[in-house]
Amino acid sequence: MDFVTLGMFIIDEIHYQPPRKPDLDVMGGAGLYAALGARLFRPPPSASGIGWVIHEGHDFPLHIKSTIDTWKTSCEFIQTPERETTRARNTYGSPGFRDFEYLNEKINLDENSLTLTQLTSKTYHLICSAHRFRNIINGILTRRKTAVEIETDPEIKHLLKQAPVFIWEPVPASCKPSELRDCLDVLPLVDVFSPNLEELSGFLGTKFDLNQPTGWAALRQKCDELVQDILSPHSPTAVIRLGEKGCYVAQPGQQHFRLPAYYAPEVPDAGMESRLDKKRESADRVVDPTGGGNAFLGGFAVGLQHSEPSSMREAAAYGSVAASFMIEQIGAPTLGLSPSGGETWNGVSVESRLEEYNKRITAI
């Protein structure tokens, strides 16, 4: 198993300003987008190496399940016939306004939600508070250790003995100054720490104006301080997701770098060299940014495994391309086939888009 996310699956209803009618029964949730971000780069038979979990209520739409089945991932459906599937309402108002609320009680995932096969994963993606992160990874490692002692299959036994990579995406509600100490305490257990800019600002109590050079300088300084505050030989790589401004990667002992979003805005900004202005892809195809950050981390995880030795820059390129497919529509992108029989998503070859993006960033 290459990648497992413990993010939730949610069925969304999306409400807009009148007279636009709402979209109902839309696939959503961090688990969906993270799994798809990884799945983009893993066509069958490798698709089975992508694992995730869904609590399937008595109301689970058949057309959604049929679509998920076409992706050929290792999706574990946990039957919960006594309740509805987790549902939420997204409300969009004036530009930039979005309200989110659960319509029923959510069911969080933890180490006990995983199958034995998912327990062998090389990489785990968790979106939760620092407290839950510590509990879940300790649970995963304990279950792996126990499974090694009783497992008779030598291949599974070998996989269980390997040290997995843990990617932590902090849940927004926990990103506040009062939680910073807990965040720092758990970071020695993390391999990739990836808040978005708003979440990082929440932890630090600091705003970053990335339309000014001073904002980028402050971001670099805070990322350095964050790593230096960790009293452990193991410091994680910080991957700060910046939405339309791309991502900023601070790897211990390495030079920090930034990559642009695949759909970068046309307007120049202070953080990117002017030579990129002519190379930017138009953002006209961006429909809804929901899920872009989760998909980034799924793609990032696969990119990290693809390169030898592991390259954070290559991983970030995979993540940027993965995010681009998630934001082109409401909900999930559409899987199809090219005339030659290769996979397409939204009618585009993932490999071709990755190649085009890598050419674009070579000058950075």
Short mmCIF file of C-alpha atoms in Angstrom, two decimals:
data_model
loop_
_atom_site.label_atom_id
_atom_site.label_comp_id
_atom_site.label_asym_id
_atom_site.label_seq_id
_atom_site.Cartn_x
_atom_site.Cartn_y
_atom_site.Cartn_z
CA MET A 1 0.00 0.00 0.00
CA ASP A 2 1.46 3.33 -1.10
CA PHE A 3 -0.80 5.90 0.54
CA VAL A 4 -3.62 5.93 3.08
CA THR A 5 -5.61 8.94 4.21
CA LEU A 6 -7.60 9.10 7.42
CA GLY A 7 -9.51 12.13 6.22
CA MET A 8 -13.31 11.82 6.19
CA PHE A 9 -15.67 11.37 3.27
CA ILE A 10 -18.63 13.76 3.31
CA ILE A 11 -21.65 14.17 1.07
CA ASP A 12 -22.09 17.88 0.50
CA GLU A 13 -24.93 20.10 -0.49
CA ILE A 14 -23.73 23.40 -1.90
CA HIS A 15 -25.89 26.52 -1.70
CA TYR A 16 -25.31 29.69 -3.70
CA GLN A 17 -26.81 33.14 -3.88
CA PRO A 18 -30.19 33.20 -5.65
CA PRO A 19 -31.26 32.52 -8.31
CA ARG A 20 -28.70 29.70 -8.70
CA LYS A 21 -30.05 26.38 -7.50
CA PRO A 22 -28.06 24.29 -4.99
CA ASP A 23 -25.95 21.29 -5.94
CA LEU A 24 -26.92 18.22 -3.91
CA ASP A 25 -25.22 14.87 -3.23
CA VAL A 26 -21.77 16.21 -4.09
CA MET A 27 -18.81 14.08 -3.08
CA GLY A 28 -16.51 15.87 -0.65
CA GLY A 29 -14.35 15.68 2.44
CA ALA A 30 -10.59 15.73 2.98
CA GLY A 31 -10.37 11.95 2.57
CA LEU A 32 -11.91 12.03 -0.88
CA TYR A 33 -9.65 14.78 -2.18
CA ALA A 34 -6.45 13.41 -0.64
CA ALA A 35 -7.16 9.93 -2.05
CA LEU A 36 -7.89 11.35 -5.50
CA GLY A 37 -4.77 13.53 -5.40
CA ALA A 38 -2.72 10.36 -5.01
CA ARG A 39 -4.91 8.29 -7.37
CA LEU A 40 -4.30 10.66 -10.30
CA PHE A 41 -0.74 9.34 -10.57
CA ARG A 42 -1.60 5.69 -9.93
CA PRO A 43 -3.68 4.18 -12.76
CA PRO A 44 -4.64 0.50 -12.40
CA PRO A 45 -3.25 -1.83 -11.24
CA SER A 46 -1.30 0.60 -9.02
CA ALA A 47 -4.56 2.32 -8.05
CA SER A 48 -5.16 -0.40 -5.46
CA GLY A 49 -2.20 1.04 -3.53
CA ILE A 50 -4.30 4.07 -2.58
CA GLY A 51 -6.33 3.48 0.58
CA TRP A 52 -9.12 5.37 2.28
CA VAL A 53 -12.19 4.71 4.41
CA ILE A 54 -15.86 5.65 4.08
CA HIS A 55 -18.62 5.21 6.64
CA GLU A 56 -21.54 4.19 4.43
CA GLY A 57 -24.91 5.13 5.86
CA HIS A 58 -28.28 3.76 4.76
CA ASP A 59 -28.72 6.76 2.44
CA PHE A 60 -25.45 6.38 0.51
CA PRO A 61 -26.19 7.27 -3.16
CA LEU A 62 -25.65 4.35 -5.53
CA HIS A 63 -24.30 6.59 -8.28
CA ILE A 64 -21.55 7.85 -5.97
CA LYS A 65 -20.55 4.32 -5.01
CA SER A 66 -20.49 3.31 -8.68
CA THR A 67 -18.20 6.23 -9.49
CA ILE A 68 -15.83 5.37 -6.63
CA ASP A 69 -15.69 1.77 -7.84
CA THR A 70 -14.42 2.93 -11.25
CA TRP A 71 -11.34 4.43 -9.60
CA LYS A 72 -10.13 0.95 -8.47
CA THR A 73 -8.70 2.25 -5.19
CA SER A 74 -8.61 0.28 -1.93
CA CYS A 75 -11.59 2.06 -0.41
CA GLU A 76 -12.91 0.38 2.71
CA PHE A 77 -16.66 0.88 3.15
CA ILE A 78 -17.68 0.57 6.79
CA GLN A 79 -21.41 -0.14 6.95
CA THR A 80 -23.41 2.10 9.31
CA PRO A 81 -27.02 1.23 8.39
CA GLU A 82 -28.35 2.73 11.61
CA ARG A 83 -27.51 6.26 10.48
CA GLU A 84 -27.09 8.53 7.48
CA THR A 85 -23.78 9.09 5.76
CA THR A 86 -21.95 12.14 7.13
CA ARG A 87 -23.38 15.18 5.37
CA ALA A 88 -22.54 18.89 5.34
CA ARG A 89 -23.85 22.16 3.92
CA ASN A 90 -21.57 24.64 2.12
CA THR A 91 -22.96 28.11 1.58
CA TYR A 92 -21.32 30.53 -0.84
CA GLY A 93 -22.15 34.22 -0.65
CA SER A 94 -20.25 37.32 -1.70
CA PRO A 95 -16.79 36.77 -3.24
CA GLY A 96 -14.57 35.02 -0.73
CA PHE A 97 -17.41 34.11 1.66
CA ARG A 98 -18.00 30.46 2.51
CA ASP A 99 -19.87 28.95 5.42
CA PHE A 100 -19.61 25.27 6.38
CA GLU A 101 -21.69 23.23 8.80
CA TYR A 102 -22.26 19.54 9.44
CA LEU A 103 -25.86 18.42 8.99
CA ASN A 104 -25.44 15.35 11.19
CA GLU A 105 -22.92 13.88 13.58
CA LYS A 106 -19.57 13.13 11.98
CA ILE A 107 -17.61 9.91 12.53
CA ASN A 108 -13.86 10.43 12.86
CA LEU A 109 -11.42 7.84 11.58
CA ASP A 110 -8.53 6.41 13.59
CA GLU A 111 -6.09 3.49 13.52
CA ASN A 112 -8.89 1.00 14.21
CA SER A 113 -10.62 2.04 10.97
CA LEU A 114 -7.81 0.53 8.88
CA THR A 115 -7.72 -2.91 7.29
CA LEU A 116 -4.61 -5.06 7.61
CA THR A 117 -3.60 -4.13 4.06
CA GLN A 118 -4.02 -0.42 4.80
CA LEU A 119 -1.92 -0.95 7.91
CA THR A 120 1.06 -1.75 5.65
CA SER A 121 0.99 1.67 3.96
CA LYS A 122 4.22 3.54 3.19
CA THR A 123 2.57 6.91 3.88
CA TYR A 124 -0.30 8.17 6.02
CA HIS A 125 -2.16 11.46 5.71
CA LEU A 126 -3.93 12.72 8.83
CA ILE A 127 -6.05 15.84 9.21
CA CYS A 128 -6.68 16.42 12.91
CA SER A 129 -5.49 18.24 16.02
CA ALA A 130 -2.04 17.66 17.51
CA HIS A 131 -3.56 15.60 20.33
CA ARG A 132 -5.41 13.28 17.96
CA PHE A 133 -2.38 13.03 15.68
CA ARG A 134 -0.23 11.71 18.51
CA ASN A 135 -2.87 9.20 19.57
CA ILE A 136 -3.54 7.95 16.05
CA ILE A 137 0.06 7.45 14.97
CA ASN A 138 0.86 5.71 18.25
CA GLY A 139 -2.13 3.49 17.55
CA ILE A 140 -0.96 2.77 14.00
CA LEU A 141 2.55 1.90 15.14
CA THR A 142 1.21 -0.31 17.94
CA ARG A 143 -1.10 -2.15 15.56
CA ARG A 144 1.75 -2.65 13.09
CA LYS A 145 4.01 -4.02 15.82
CA THR A 146 1.30 -6.41 17.03
CA ALA A 147 0.56 -7.55 13.48
CA VAL A 148 4.25 -8.34 12.88
CA GLU A 149 4.21 -10.74 15.82
CA ILE A 150 1.22 -12.74 14.54
CA GLU A 151 1.50 -12.35 10.76
CA THR A 152 2.74 -15.40 8.84
CA ASP A 153 2.97 -13.87 5.36
CA PRO A 154 6.64 -12.81 4.98
CA GLU A 155 5.84 -10.02 2.49
CA ILE A 156 3.24 -8.42 4.76
CA LYS A 157 5.54 -8.91 7.72
CA HIS A 158 8.31 -7.04 5.89
CA LEU A 159 6.00 -4.13 5.00
CA LEU A 160 4.79 -3.82 8.57
CA LYS A 161 8.36 -3.49 9.82
CA GLN A 162 9.13 -0.47 7.63
CA ALA A 163 8.90 3.03 9.11
CA PRO A 164 5.98 4.87 7.47
CA VAL A 165 5.95 8.54 6.48
CA PHE A 166 3.41 10.64 8.38
CA ILE A 167 1.92 13.75 6.76
CA TRP A 168 0.04 16.00 9.16
CA GLU A 169 -2.52 18.53 7.98
CA PRO A 170 -3.73 20.35 11.11
CA VAL A 171 -7.49 20.74 11.40
CA PRO A 172 -8.37 24.46 11.17
CA ALA A 173 -10.20 24.64 14.50
CA SER A 174 -7.01 23.66 16.36
CA CYS A 175 -4.83 26.29 14.69
CA LYS A 176 -4.62 28.97 17.37
CA PRO A 177 -1.83 30.33 19.60
CA SER A 178 -3.05 28.35 22.61
CA GLU A 179 -2.43 25.14 20.63
CA LEU A 180 1.07 26.08 19.41
CA ARG A 181 2.89 24.28 22.23
CA ASP A 182 1.00 21.06 21.51
CA CYS A 183 1.84 21.52 17.82
CA LEU A 184 5.57 21.92 18.56
CA ASP A 185 5.54 18.95 20.92
CA VAL A 186 4.12 16.62 18.28
CA LEU A 187 6.27 17.78 15.34
CA PRO A 188 9.17 15.38 16.12
CA LEU A 189 6.72 12.59 15.22
CA VAL A 190 5.84 14.24 11.90
CA ASP A 191 7.65 13.85 8.57
CA VAL A 192 5.72 16.49 6.61
CA PHE A 193 3.88 19.30 8.43
CA SER A 194 1.49 21.04 6.07
CA PRO A 195 -0.80 23.81 7.26
CA ASN A 196 -2.15 26.31 4.79
CA LEU A 197 -1.16 29.95 5.30
CA GLU A 198 -4.25 30.79 7.35
CA GLU A 199 -3.66 27.78 9.62
CA LEU A 200 0.01 28.68 10.11
CA SER A 201 -1.01 32.25 10.90
CA GLY A 202 -3.51 30.90 13.42
CA PHE A 203 -0.85 28.93 15.29
CA LEU A 204 1.64 31.80 15.32
CA GLY A 205 -0.77 34.69 15.81
CA THR A 206 0.95 36.39 12.87
CA LYS A 207 -0.43 37.59 9.55
CA PHE A 208 1.64 37.30 6.36
CA ASP A 209 1.04 39.78 3.55
CA LEU A 210 2.44 37.87 0.59
CA ASN A 211 1.71 40.77 -1.73
CA GLN A 212 4.73 42.45 -0.16
CA PRO A 213 8.39 41.28 -0.08
CA THR A 214 8.34 41.69 3.69
CA GLY A 215 5.60 39.07 3.90
CA TRP A 216 7.79 36.45 2.24
CA ALA A 217 10.72 37.37 4.46
CA ALA A 218 8.51 36.97 7.53
CA LEU A 219 7.29 33.58 6.30
CA ARG A 220 10.86 32.36 5.84
CA GLN A 221 11.84 33.57 9.31
CA LYS A 222 8.85 31.96 11.01
CA CYS A 223 9.45 28.63 9.25
CA ASP A 224 13.06 28.69 10.46
CA GLU A 225 11.96 29.52 14.00
CA LEU A 226 9.36 26.78 13.93
CA VAL A 227 11.95 24.13 13.12
CA GLN A 228 14.46 25.54 15.62
CA ASP A 229 11.85 25.34 18.41
CA ILE A 230 11.66 21.56 18.02
CA LEU A 231 13.85 19.98 20.69
CA SER A 232 14.50 16.78 18.76
CA PRO A 233 17.03 15.43 16.25
CA HIS A 234 14.11 14.84 13.89
CA SER A 235 12.61 17.97 12.36
CA PRO A 236 9.80 17.72 9.80
CA THR A 237 9.69 19.36 6.42
CA ALA A 238 7.24 22.26 6.52
CA VAL A 239 5.11 22.49 3.38
CA ILE A 240 2.98 25.63 3.59
CA ARG A 241 0.08 25.54 1.14
CA LEU A 242 -0.60 29.01 -0.26
CA GLY A 243 -3.62 28.53 -2.51
CA GLU A 244 -3.28 30.56 -5.70
CA LYS A 245 0.27 31.52 -4.67
CA GLY A 246 1.43 27.90 -4.73
CA CYS A 247 3.44 26.38 -1.92
CA TYR A 248 6.46 27.20 0.24
CA VAL A 249 8.73 24.34 1.32
CA ALA A 250 11.16 24.57 4.25
CA GLN A 251 13.25 21.41 4.54
CA PRO A 252 15.70 21.11 7.45
CA GLY A 253 19.26 21.73 6.30
CA GLN A 254 18.15 22.69 2.78
CA GLN A 255 17.41 25.94 1.00
CA HIS A 256 13.75 26.94 1.18
CA PHE A 257 11.88 27.12 -2.12
CA ARG A 258 8.54 28.12 -3.51
CA LEU A 259 6.62 26.72 -6.46
CA PRO A 260 3.70 28.48 -8.16
CA ALA A 261 0.23 27.02 -8.33
CA TYR A 262 -0.57 25.36 -11.65
CA TYR A 263 -3.36 27.89 -12.08
CA ALA A 264 -1.49 30.97 -10.94
CA PRO A 265 -3.13 34.40 -11.14
CA GLU A 266 -2.26 36.59 -14.09
CA VAL A 267 -1.49 39.57 -11.86
CA PRO A 268 2.22 39.81 -10.90
CA ASP A 269 3.02 39.49 -7.21
CA ALA A 270 6.06 40.36 -5.14
CA GLY A 271 7.02 36.79 -4.39
CA MET A 272 7.60 35.48 -7.93
CA GLU A 273 10.21 36.45 -10.50
CA SER A 274 8.85 38.56 -13.34
CA ARG A 275 10.06 36.03 -15.90
CA LEU A 276 7.20 33.76 -14.81
CA ASP A 277 4.53 36.27 -15.76
CA LYS A 278 4.37 35.04 -19.36
CA LYS A 279 4.38 31.41 -18.30
CA ARG A 280 1.37 31.48 -16.03
CA GLU A 281 -1.58 29.30 -16.86
CA SER A 282 -4.85 31.19 -16.98
CA ALA A 283 -6.96 30.71 -13.86
CA ASP A 284 -10.19 30.85 -15.88
CA ARG A 285 -10.74 27.12 -15.34
CA VAL A 286 -10.76 27.43 -11.55
CA VAL A 287 -14.34 26.75 -10.43
CA ASP A 288 -14.06 25.86 -6.73
CA PRO A 289 -10.87 25.74 -4.61
CA THR A 290 -12.42 23.22 -2.20
CA GLY A 291 -10.22 20.14 -1.83
CA GLY A 292 -7.22 21.58 -3.63
CA GLY A 293 -5.04 21.55 -0.51
CA ASN A 294 -6.03 18.00 0.44
CA ALA A 295 -5.34 16.78 -3.09
CA PHE A 296 -2.00 18.56 -3.03
CA LEU A 297 -0.91 16.35 -0.14
CA GLY A 298 -2.07 13.16 -1.83
CA GLY A 299 -0.09 14.05 -4.93
CA PHE A 300 2.84 15.20 -2.78
CA ALA A 301 2.98 11.79 -1.07
CA VAL A 302 3.12 9.92 -4.38
CA GLY A 303 5.73 12.32 -5.77
CA LEU A 304 7.89 11.77 -2.70
CA GLN A 305 7.87 8.03 -3.37
CA HIS A 306 8.49 8.47 -7.09
CA SER A 307 11.87 10.18 -6.76
CA GLU A 308 15.11 8.54 -5.68
CA PRO A 309 16.42 9.97 -3.47
CA SER A 310 13.23 11.57 -2.21
CA SER A 311 12.90 15.05 -3.70
CA MET A 312 10.69 17.61 -1.99
CA ARG A 313 10.73 19.71 -5.15
CA GLU A 314 9.43 16.85 -7.27
CA ALA A 315 6.86 15.99 -4.61
CA ALA A 316 5.66 19.61 -4.58
CA ALA A 317 5.29 19.53 -8.37
CA TYR A 318 3.12 16.41 -8.11
CA GLY A 319 1.08 18.14 -5.41
CA SER A 320 0.58 21.29 -7.48
CA VAL A 321 -0.67 19.30 -10.46
CA ALA A 322 -2.96 17.17 -8.27
CA ALA A 323 -4.53 20.31 -6.80
CA SER A 324 -5.19 21.71 -10.29
CA PHE A 325 -7.55 18.85 -11.18
CA MET A 326 -9.60 19.21 -8.00
CA ILE A 327 -10.42 22.89 -8.44
CA GLU A 328 -11.72 22.70 -12.02
CA GLN A 329 -15.24 21.69 -10.94
CA ILE A 330 -17.61 21.26 -8.03
CA GLY A 331 -16.73 17.93 -6.41
CA ALA A 332 -14.52 15.26 -7.99
CA PRO A 333 -12.88 15.38 -11.43
CA THR A 334 -14.11 13.03 -14.14
CA LEU A 335 -12.15 9.92 -15.10
CA GLY A 336 -12.07 9.05 -18.80
CA LEU A 337 -10.00 7.39 -21.51
CA SER A 338 -8.00 8.94 -24.32
CA PRO A 339 -8.24 7.57 -27.90
CA SER A 340 -5.04 5.63 -27.20
CA GLY A 341 -6.59 4.02 -24.12
CA GLY A 342 -4.71 5.98 -21.47
CA GLU A 343 -6.43 7.58 -18.51
CA THR A 344 -7.60 11.17 -18.57
CA TRP A 345 -9.07 13.32 -15.81
CA ASN A 346 -11.32 16.12 -17.00
CA GLY A 347 -10.20 15.12 -20.49
CA VAL A 348 -6.50 15.76 -19.74
CA SER A 349 -3.57 13.38 -19.32
CA VAL A 350 -2.09 13.77 -15.83
CA GLU A 351 1.36 12.85 -17.13
CA SER A 352 1.17 15.51 -19.84
CA ARG A 353 0.10 18.18 -17.35
CA LEU A 354 2.92 17.22 -14.99
CA GLU A 355 5.43 17.37 -17.84
CA GLU A 356 4.14 20.79 -18.91
CA TYR A 357 4.27 22.09 -15.34
CA ASN A 358 7.81 20.83 -14.79
CA LYS A 359 8.95 22.64 -17.93
CA ARG A 360 7.33 25.81 -16.65
CA ILE A 361 9.15 25.73 -13.30
CA THR A 362 12.61 24.80 -14.56
CA ALA A 363 13.65 28.47 -14.56
CA ILE A 364 12.73 28.98 -10.91
#
